[in-house]
CSV table of C-alpha atoms and ligand atoms in Angstrom, one decimal:
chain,number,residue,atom,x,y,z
A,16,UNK,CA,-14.0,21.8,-20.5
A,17,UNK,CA,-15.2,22.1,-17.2
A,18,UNK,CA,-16.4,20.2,-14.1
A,19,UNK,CA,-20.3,19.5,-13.6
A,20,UNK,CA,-21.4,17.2,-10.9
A,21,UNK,CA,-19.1,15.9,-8.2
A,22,UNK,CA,-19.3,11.9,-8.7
A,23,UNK,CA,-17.0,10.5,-6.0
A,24,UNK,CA,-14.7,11.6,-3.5
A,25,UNK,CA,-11.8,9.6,-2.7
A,26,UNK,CA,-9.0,9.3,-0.6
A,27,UNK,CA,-6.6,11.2,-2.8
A,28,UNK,CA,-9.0,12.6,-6.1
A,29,UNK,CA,-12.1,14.2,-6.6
A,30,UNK,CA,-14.0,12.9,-9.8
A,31,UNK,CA,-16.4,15.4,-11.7
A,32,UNK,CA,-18.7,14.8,-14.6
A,33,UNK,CA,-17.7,16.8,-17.8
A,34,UNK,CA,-20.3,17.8,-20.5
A,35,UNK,CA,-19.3,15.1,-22.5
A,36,UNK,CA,-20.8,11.6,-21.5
A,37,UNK,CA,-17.5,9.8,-22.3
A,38,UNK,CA,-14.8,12.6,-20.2
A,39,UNK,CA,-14.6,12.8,-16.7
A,40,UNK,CA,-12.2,15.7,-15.2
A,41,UNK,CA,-10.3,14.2,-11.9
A,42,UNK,CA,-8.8,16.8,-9.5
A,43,UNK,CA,-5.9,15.3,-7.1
A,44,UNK,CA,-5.9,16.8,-3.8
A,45,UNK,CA,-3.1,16.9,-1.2
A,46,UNK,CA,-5.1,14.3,1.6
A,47,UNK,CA,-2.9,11.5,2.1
A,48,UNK,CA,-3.6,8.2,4.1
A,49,UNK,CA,-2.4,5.5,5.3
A,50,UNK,CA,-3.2,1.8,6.5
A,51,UNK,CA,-6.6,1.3,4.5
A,52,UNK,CA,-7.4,5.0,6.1
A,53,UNK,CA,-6.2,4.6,9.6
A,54,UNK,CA,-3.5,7.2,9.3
A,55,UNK,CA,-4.5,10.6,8.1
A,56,UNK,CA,-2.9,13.9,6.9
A,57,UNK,CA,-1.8,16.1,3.9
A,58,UNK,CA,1.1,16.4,2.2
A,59,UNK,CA,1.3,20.1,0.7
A,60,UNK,CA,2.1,20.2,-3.1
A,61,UNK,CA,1.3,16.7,-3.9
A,62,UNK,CA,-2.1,17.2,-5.5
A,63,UNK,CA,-0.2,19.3,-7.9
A,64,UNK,CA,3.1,17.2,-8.1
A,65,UNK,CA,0.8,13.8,-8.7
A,66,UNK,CA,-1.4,15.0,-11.4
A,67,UNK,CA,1.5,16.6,-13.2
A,68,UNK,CA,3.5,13.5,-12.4
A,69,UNK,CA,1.2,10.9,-13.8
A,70,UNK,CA,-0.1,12.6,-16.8
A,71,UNK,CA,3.8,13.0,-17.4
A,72,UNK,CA,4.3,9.3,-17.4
A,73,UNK,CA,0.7,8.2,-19.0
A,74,UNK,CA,1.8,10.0,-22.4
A,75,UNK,CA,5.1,8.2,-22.5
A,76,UNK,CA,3.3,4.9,-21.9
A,77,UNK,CA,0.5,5.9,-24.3
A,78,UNK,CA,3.5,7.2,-26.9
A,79,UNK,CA,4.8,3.4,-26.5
A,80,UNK,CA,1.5,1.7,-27.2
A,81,UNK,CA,0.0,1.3,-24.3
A,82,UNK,CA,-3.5,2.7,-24.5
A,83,UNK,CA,-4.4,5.1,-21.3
A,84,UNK,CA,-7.4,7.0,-20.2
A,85,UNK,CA,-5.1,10.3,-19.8
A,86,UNK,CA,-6.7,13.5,-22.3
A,87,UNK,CA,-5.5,16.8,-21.4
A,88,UNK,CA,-4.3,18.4,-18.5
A,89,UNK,CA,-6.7,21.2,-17.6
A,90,UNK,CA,-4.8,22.7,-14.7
A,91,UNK,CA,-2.3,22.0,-11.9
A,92,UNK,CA,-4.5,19.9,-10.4
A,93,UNK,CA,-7.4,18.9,-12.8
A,94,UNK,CA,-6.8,16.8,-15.7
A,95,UNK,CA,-9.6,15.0,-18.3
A,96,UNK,CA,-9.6,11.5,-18.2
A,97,UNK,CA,-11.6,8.6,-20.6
A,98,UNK,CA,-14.3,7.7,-18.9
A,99,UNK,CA,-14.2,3.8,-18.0
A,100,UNK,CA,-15.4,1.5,-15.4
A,101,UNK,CA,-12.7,0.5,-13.2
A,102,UNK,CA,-12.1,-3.2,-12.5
A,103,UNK,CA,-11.8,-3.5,-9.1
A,104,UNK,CA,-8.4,-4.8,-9.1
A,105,UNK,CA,-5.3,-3.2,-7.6
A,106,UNK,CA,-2.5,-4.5,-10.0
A,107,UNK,CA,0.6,-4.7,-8.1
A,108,UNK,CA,4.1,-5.3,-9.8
A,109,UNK,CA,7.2,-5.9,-7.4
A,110,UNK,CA,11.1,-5.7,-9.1
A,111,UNK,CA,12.4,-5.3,-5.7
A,112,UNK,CA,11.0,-6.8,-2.2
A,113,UNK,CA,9.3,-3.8,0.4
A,114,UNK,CA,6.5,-3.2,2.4
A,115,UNK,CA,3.5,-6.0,2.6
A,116,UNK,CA,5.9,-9.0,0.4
A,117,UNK,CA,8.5,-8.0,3.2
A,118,UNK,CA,6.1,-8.5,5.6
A,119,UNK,CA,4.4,-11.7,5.0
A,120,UNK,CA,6.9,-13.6,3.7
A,121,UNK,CA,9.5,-12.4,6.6
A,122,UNK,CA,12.3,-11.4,4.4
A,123,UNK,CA,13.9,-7.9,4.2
A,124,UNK,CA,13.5,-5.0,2.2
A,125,UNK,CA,15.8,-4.7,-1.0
A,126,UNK,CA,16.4,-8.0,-2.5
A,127,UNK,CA,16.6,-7.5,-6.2
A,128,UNK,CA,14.4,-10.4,-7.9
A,129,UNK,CA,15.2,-11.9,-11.2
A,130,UNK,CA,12.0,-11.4,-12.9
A,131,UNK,CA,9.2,-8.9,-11.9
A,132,UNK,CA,6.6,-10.6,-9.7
A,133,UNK,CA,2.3,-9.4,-10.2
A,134,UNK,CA,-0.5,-9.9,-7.7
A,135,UNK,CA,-3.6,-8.0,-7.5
A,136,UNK,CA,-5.6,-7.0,-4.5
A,137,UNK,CA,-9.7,-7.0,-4.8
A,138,UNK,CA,-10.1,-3.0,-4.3
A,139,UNK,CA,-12.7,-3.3,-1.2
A,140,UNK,CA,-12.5,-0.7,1.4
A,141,UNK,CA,-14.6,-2.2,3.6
A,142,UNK,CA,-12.9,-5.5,3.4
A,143,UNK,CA,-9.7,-3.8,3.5
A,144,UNK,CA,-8.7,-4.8,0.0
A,145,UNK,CA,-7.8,-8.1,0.4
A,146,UNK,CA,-5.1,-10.3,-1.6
A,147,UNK,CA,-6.8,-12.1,-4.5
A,148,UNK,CA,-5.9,-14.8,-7.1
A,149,UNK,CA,-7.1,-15.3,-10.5
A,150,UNK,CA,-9.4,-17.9,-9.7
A,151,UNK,CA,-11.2,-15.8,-7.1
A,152,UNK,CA,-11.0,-12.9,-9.5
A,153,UNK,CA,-12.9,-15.4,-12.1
A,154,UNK,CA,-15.5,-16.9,-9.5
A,155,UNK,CA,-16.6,-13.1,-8.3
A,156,UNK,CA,-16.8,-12.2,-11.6
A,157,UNK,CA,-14.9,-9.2,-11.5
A,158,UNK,CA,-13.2,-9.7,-14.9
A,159,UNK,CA,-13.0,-12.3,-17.2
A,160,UNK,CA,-9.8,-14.5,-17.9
A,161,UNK,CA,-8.8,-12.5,-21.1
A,162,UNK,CA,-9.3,-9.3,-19.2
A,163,UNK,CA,-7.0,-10.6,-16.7
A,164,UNK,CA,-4.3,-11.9,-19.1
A,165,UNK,CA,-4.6,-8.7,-21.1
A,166,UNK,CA,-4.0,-7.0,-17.8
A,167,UNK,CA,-1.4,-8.8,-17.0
A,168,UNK,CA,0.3,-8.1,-20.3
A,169,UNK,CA,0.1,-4.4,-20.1
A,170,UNK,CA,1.1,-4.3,-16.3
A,171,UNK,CA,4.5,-6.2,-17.3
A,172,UNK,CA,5.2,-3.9,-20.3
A,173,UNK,CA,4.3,-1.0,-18.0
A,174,UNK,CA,6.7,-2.1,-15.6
A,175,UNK,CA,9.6,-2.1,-18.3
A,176,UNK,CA,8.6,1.4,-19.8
A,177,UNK,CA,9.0,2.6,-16.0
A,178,UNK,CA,12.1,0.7,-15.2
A,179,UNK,CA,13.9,2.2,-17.5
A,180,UNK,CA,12.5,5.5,-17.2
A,181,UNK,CA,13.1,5.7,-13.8
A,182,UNK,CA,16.6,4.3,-14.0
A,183,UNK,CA,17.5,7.3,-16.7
A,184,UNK,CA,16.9,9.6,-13.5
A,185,UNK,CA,18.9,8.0,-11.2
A,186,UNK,CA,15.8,6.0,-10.0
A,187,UNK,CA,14.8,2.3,-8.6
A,188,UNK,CA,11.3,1.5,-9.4
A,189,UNK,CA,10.5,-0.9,-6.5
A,190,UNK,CA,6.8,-1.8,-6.6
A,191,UNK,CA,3.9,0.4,-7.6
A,192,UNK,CA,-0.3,-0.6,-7.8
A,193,UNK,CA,-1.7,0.3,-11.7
A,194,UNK,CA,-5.8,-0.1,-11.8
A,195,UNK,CA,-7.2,-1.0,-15.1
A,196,UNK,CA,-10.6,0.0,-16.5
A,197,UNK,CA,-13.2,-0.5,-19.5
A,198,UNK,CA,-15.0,1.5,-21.7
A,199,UNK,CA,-18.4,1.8,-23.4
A,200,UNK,CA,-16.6,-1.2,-26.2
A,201,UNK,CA,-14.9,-3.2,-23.4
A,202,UNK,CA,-11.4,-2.1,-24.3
A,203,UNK,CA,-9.1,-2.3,-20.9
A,204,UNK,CA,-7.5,0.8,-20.6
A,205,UNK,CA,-4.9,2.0,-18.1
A,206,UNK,CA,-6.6,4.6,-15.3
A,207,UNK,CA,-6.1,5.9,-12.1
A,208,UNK,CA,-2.5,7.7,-11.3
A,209,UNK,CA,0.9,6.8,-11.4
A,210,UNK,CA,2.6,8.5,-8.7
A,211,UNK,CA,4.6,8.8,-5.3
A,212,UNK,CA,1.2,7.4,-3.8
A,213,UNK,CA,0.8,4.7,-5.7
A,214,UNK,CA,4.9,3.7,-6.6
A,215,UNK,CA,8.2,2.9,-4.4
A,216,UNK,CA,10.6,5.1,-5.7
A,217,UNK,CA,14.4,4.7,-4.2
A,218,UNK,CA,17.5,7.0,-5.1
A,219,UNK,CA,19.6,4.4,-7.3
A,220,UNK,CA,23.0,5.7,-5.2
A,221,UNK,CA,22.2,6.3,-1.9
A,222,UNK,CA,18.6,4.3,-1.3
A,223,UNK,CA,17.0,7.0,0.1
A,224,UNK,CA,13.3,6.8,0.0
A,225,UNK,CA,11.3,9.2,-2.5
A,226,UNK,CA,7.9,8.0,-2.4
A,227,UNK,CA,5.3,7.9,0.4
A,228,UNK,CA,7.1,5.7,2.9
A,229,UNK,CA,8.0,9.2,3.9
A,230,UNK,CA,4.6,9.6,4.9
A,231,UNK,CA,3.6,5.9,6.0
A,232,UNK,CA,6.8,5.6,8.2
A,233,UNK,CA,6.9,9.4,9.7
A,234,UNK,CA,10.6,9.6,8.3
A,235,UNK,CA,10.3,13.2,7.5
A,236,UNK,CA,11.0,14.7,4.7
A,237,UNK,CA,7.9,14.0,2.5
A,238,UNK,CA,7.0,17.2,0.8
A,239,UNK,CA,10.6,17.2,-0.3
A,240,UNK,CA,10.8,13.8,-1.6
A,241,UNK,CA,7.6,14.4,-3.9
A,242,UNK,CA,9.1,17.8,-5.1
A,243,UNK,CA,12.8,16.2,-5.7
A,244,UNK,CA,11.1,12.4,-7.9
A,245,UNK,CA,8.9,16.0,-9.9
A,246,UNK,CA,12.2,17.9,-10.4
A,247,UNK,CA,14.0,14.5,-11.7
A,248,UNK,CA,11.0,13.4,-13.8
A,249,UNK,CA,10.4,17.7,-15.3
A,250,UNK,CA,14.5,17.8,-16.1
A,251,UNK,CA,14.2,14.3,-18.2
B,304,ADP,P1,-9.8,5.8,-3.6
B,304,ADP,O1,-11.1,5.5,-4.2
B,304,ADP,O2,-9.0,4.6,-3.4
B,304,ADP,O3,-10.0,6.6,-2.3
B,304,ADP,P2,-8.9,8.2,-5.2
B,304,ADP,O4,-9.1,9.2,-4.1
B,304,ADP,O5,-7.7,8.2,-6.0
B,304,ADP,O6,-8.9,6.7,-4.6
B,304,ADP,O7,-10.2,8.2,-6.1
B,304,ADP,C1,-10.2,8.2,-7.4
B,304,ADP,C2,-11.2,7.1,-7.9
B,304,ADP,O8,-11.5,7.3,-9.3
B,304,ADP,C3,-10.7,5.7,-7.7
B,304,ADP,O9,-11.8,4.9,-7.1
B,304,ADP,C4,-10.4,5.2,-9.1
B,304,ADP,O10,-10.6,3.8,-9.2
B,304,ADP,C5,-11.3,6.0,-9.9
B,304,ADP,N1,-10.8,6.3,-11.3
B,304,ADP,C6,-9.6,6.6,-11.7
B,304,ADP,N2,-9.5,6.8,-13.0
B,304,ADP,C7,-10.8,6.7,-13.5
B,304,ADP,C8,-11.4,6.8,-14.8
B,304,ADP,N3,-10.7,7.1,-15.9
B,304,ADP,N4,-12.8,6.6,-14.9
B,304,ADP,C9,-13.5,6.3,-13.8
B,304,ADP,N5,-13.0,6.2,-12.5
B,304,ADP,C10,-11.6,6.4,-12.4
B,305,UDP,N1,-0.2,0.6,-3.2
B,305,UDP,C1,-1.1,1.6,-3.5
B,305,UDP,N2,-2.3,1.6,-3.0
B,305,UDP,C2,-2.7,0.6,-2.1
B,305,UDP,C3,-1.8,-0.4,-1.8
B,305,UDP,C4,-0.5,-0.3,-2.3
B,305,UDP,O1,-0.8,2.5,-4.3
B,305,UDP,O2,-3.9,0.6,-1.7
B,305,UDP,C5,1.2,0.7,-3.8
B,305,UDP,C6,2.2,1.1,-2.8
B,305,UDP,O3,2.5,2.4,-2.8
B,305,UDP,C7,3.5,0.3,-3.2
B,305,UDP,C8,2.9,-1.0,-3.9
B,305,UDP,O4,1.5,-0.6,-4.2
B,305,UDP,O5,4.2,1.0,-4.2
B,305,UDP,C9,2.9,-2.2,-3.1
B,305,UDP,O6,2.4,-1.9,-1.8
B,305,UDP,P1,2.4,-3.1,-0.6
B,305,UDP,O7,1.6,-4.2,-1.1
B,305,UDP,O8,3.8,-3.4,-0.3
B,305,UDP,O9,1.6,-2.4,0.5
B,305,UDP,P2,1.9,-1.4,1.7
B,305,UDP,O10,3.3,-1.7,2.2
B,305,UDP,O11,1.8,-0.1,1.0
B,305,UDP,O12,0.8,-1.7,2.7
């Protein structure tokens, strides 16, 4: 398979048109920002270390029944995806409180919740991806309830499949944004990555931060904390 037109450059992927109408090939590259964009820079190896990383984890999710647009990995970098049309929803599930909950409800980092806790952003750069709620969602039409439910459902079960994943190598799964998409029949389908972009990942003994805090919070350190969460997930 190979890559025809480039459709869409993004902050993190490049997305290519394939020869088949339904496949896309997306090809991670090692940009990283920050802060809806404000803060820019790269973060060598982490194209490579994402990609790997998140087609990884989609076919163990897939393997447990929950239906994702991962195909095939091409290359380091390039993998073919399903096709879909993303709702433009950034599904955020919380097991631990960090960053933005912190934040606006003024409590610290690290307190353990009882149950997992789901809120979704409406994906909007220019608005700077606001918070949204379900009834919002609803009014601007940009899913429809069951969507959302269904959604919901696979975000949770997601979040369980992880959990424990993560906790076999000596991981805390914190937080982490999933994005949901359609295709041609409607079916929602898990997209996007899943990844030390996209997750809070915390060493279960000591804490440390594996993820791109690193990166957000110039702590140092970042190209090794993507290439120690790849050896971890590689070894499992
Ligand atoms: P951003 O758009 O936030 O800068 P990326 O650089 O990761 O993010 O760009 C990848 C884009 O591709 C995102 O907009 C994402 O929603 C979209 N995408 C991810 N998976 C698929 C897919 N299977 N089909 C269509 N679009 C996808
Ligand atoms: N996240 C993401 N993309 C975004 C916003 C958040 O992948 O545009 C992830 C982030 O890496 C973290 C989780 O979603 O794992 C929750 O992020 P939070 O709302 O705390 O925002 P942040 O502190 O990153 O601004």
């Amino acid at each position: 398979m190979e890559k025809r037109d480039m459709i869409y450059e993004g902050k993190a992927k490049k997305v290519y048109t394939t020869d088949n109408p339904e496949l896309y090939i997306v090809s991670y590259k090692d940009d990283a920002t920050a802060f809806n964009g404000l803060k820019k820079g790269a973060i060598a190896g982490k194209g490579a270390i994402n990609n790997q990383m998140s087609n990884l984890l989609m076919r163990m999710l897939s393997e447990h029944g929950v239906p994702t647009h991962f195909v095939e990995e091409l290359s380091e970098r390039d993998t073919v995806v399903k096709k879909v049309s993303i709702v433009p929803l950034e599904v955020i599930v919380r097991n631990i409180s960090a960053g933005s909950f912190a934040k606006r409800y003024g409590v610290e980092e690290g307190i353990v919740f009882d149950e997992p806790t789901i809120e979704f952003s409406y994906k909007n750069d220019e608005l700077g991806d606001p918070l949204i709620n379900d009834y919002h969602a609803l009014a601007l039409k940009l899913a429809t309830r069951e969507e959302i439910e269904t959604i919901k459902a696979m975000a949770f079960k997601v979040d369980a499949l992880l959990k424990e994943y993560f906790k076999s190598i000596g991981v805390d799964l914190v937080d982490f944004k999933l994005e949901f998409g359609r295709l041609a029949d409607g079916t929602i389908i898990l997209a996007d990555e899943i990844s030390p972009d996209t997750c809070r990942f915390w060493d279960s003994k000591t804490h440390e931060k594996l993820d791109k805090d690193r990166f957000r919070r110039d702590l140092g350190g970042v190209e090794e904390a993507y290439q120690e969460m790849m050896k971890r997930v590689r070894g499992k």
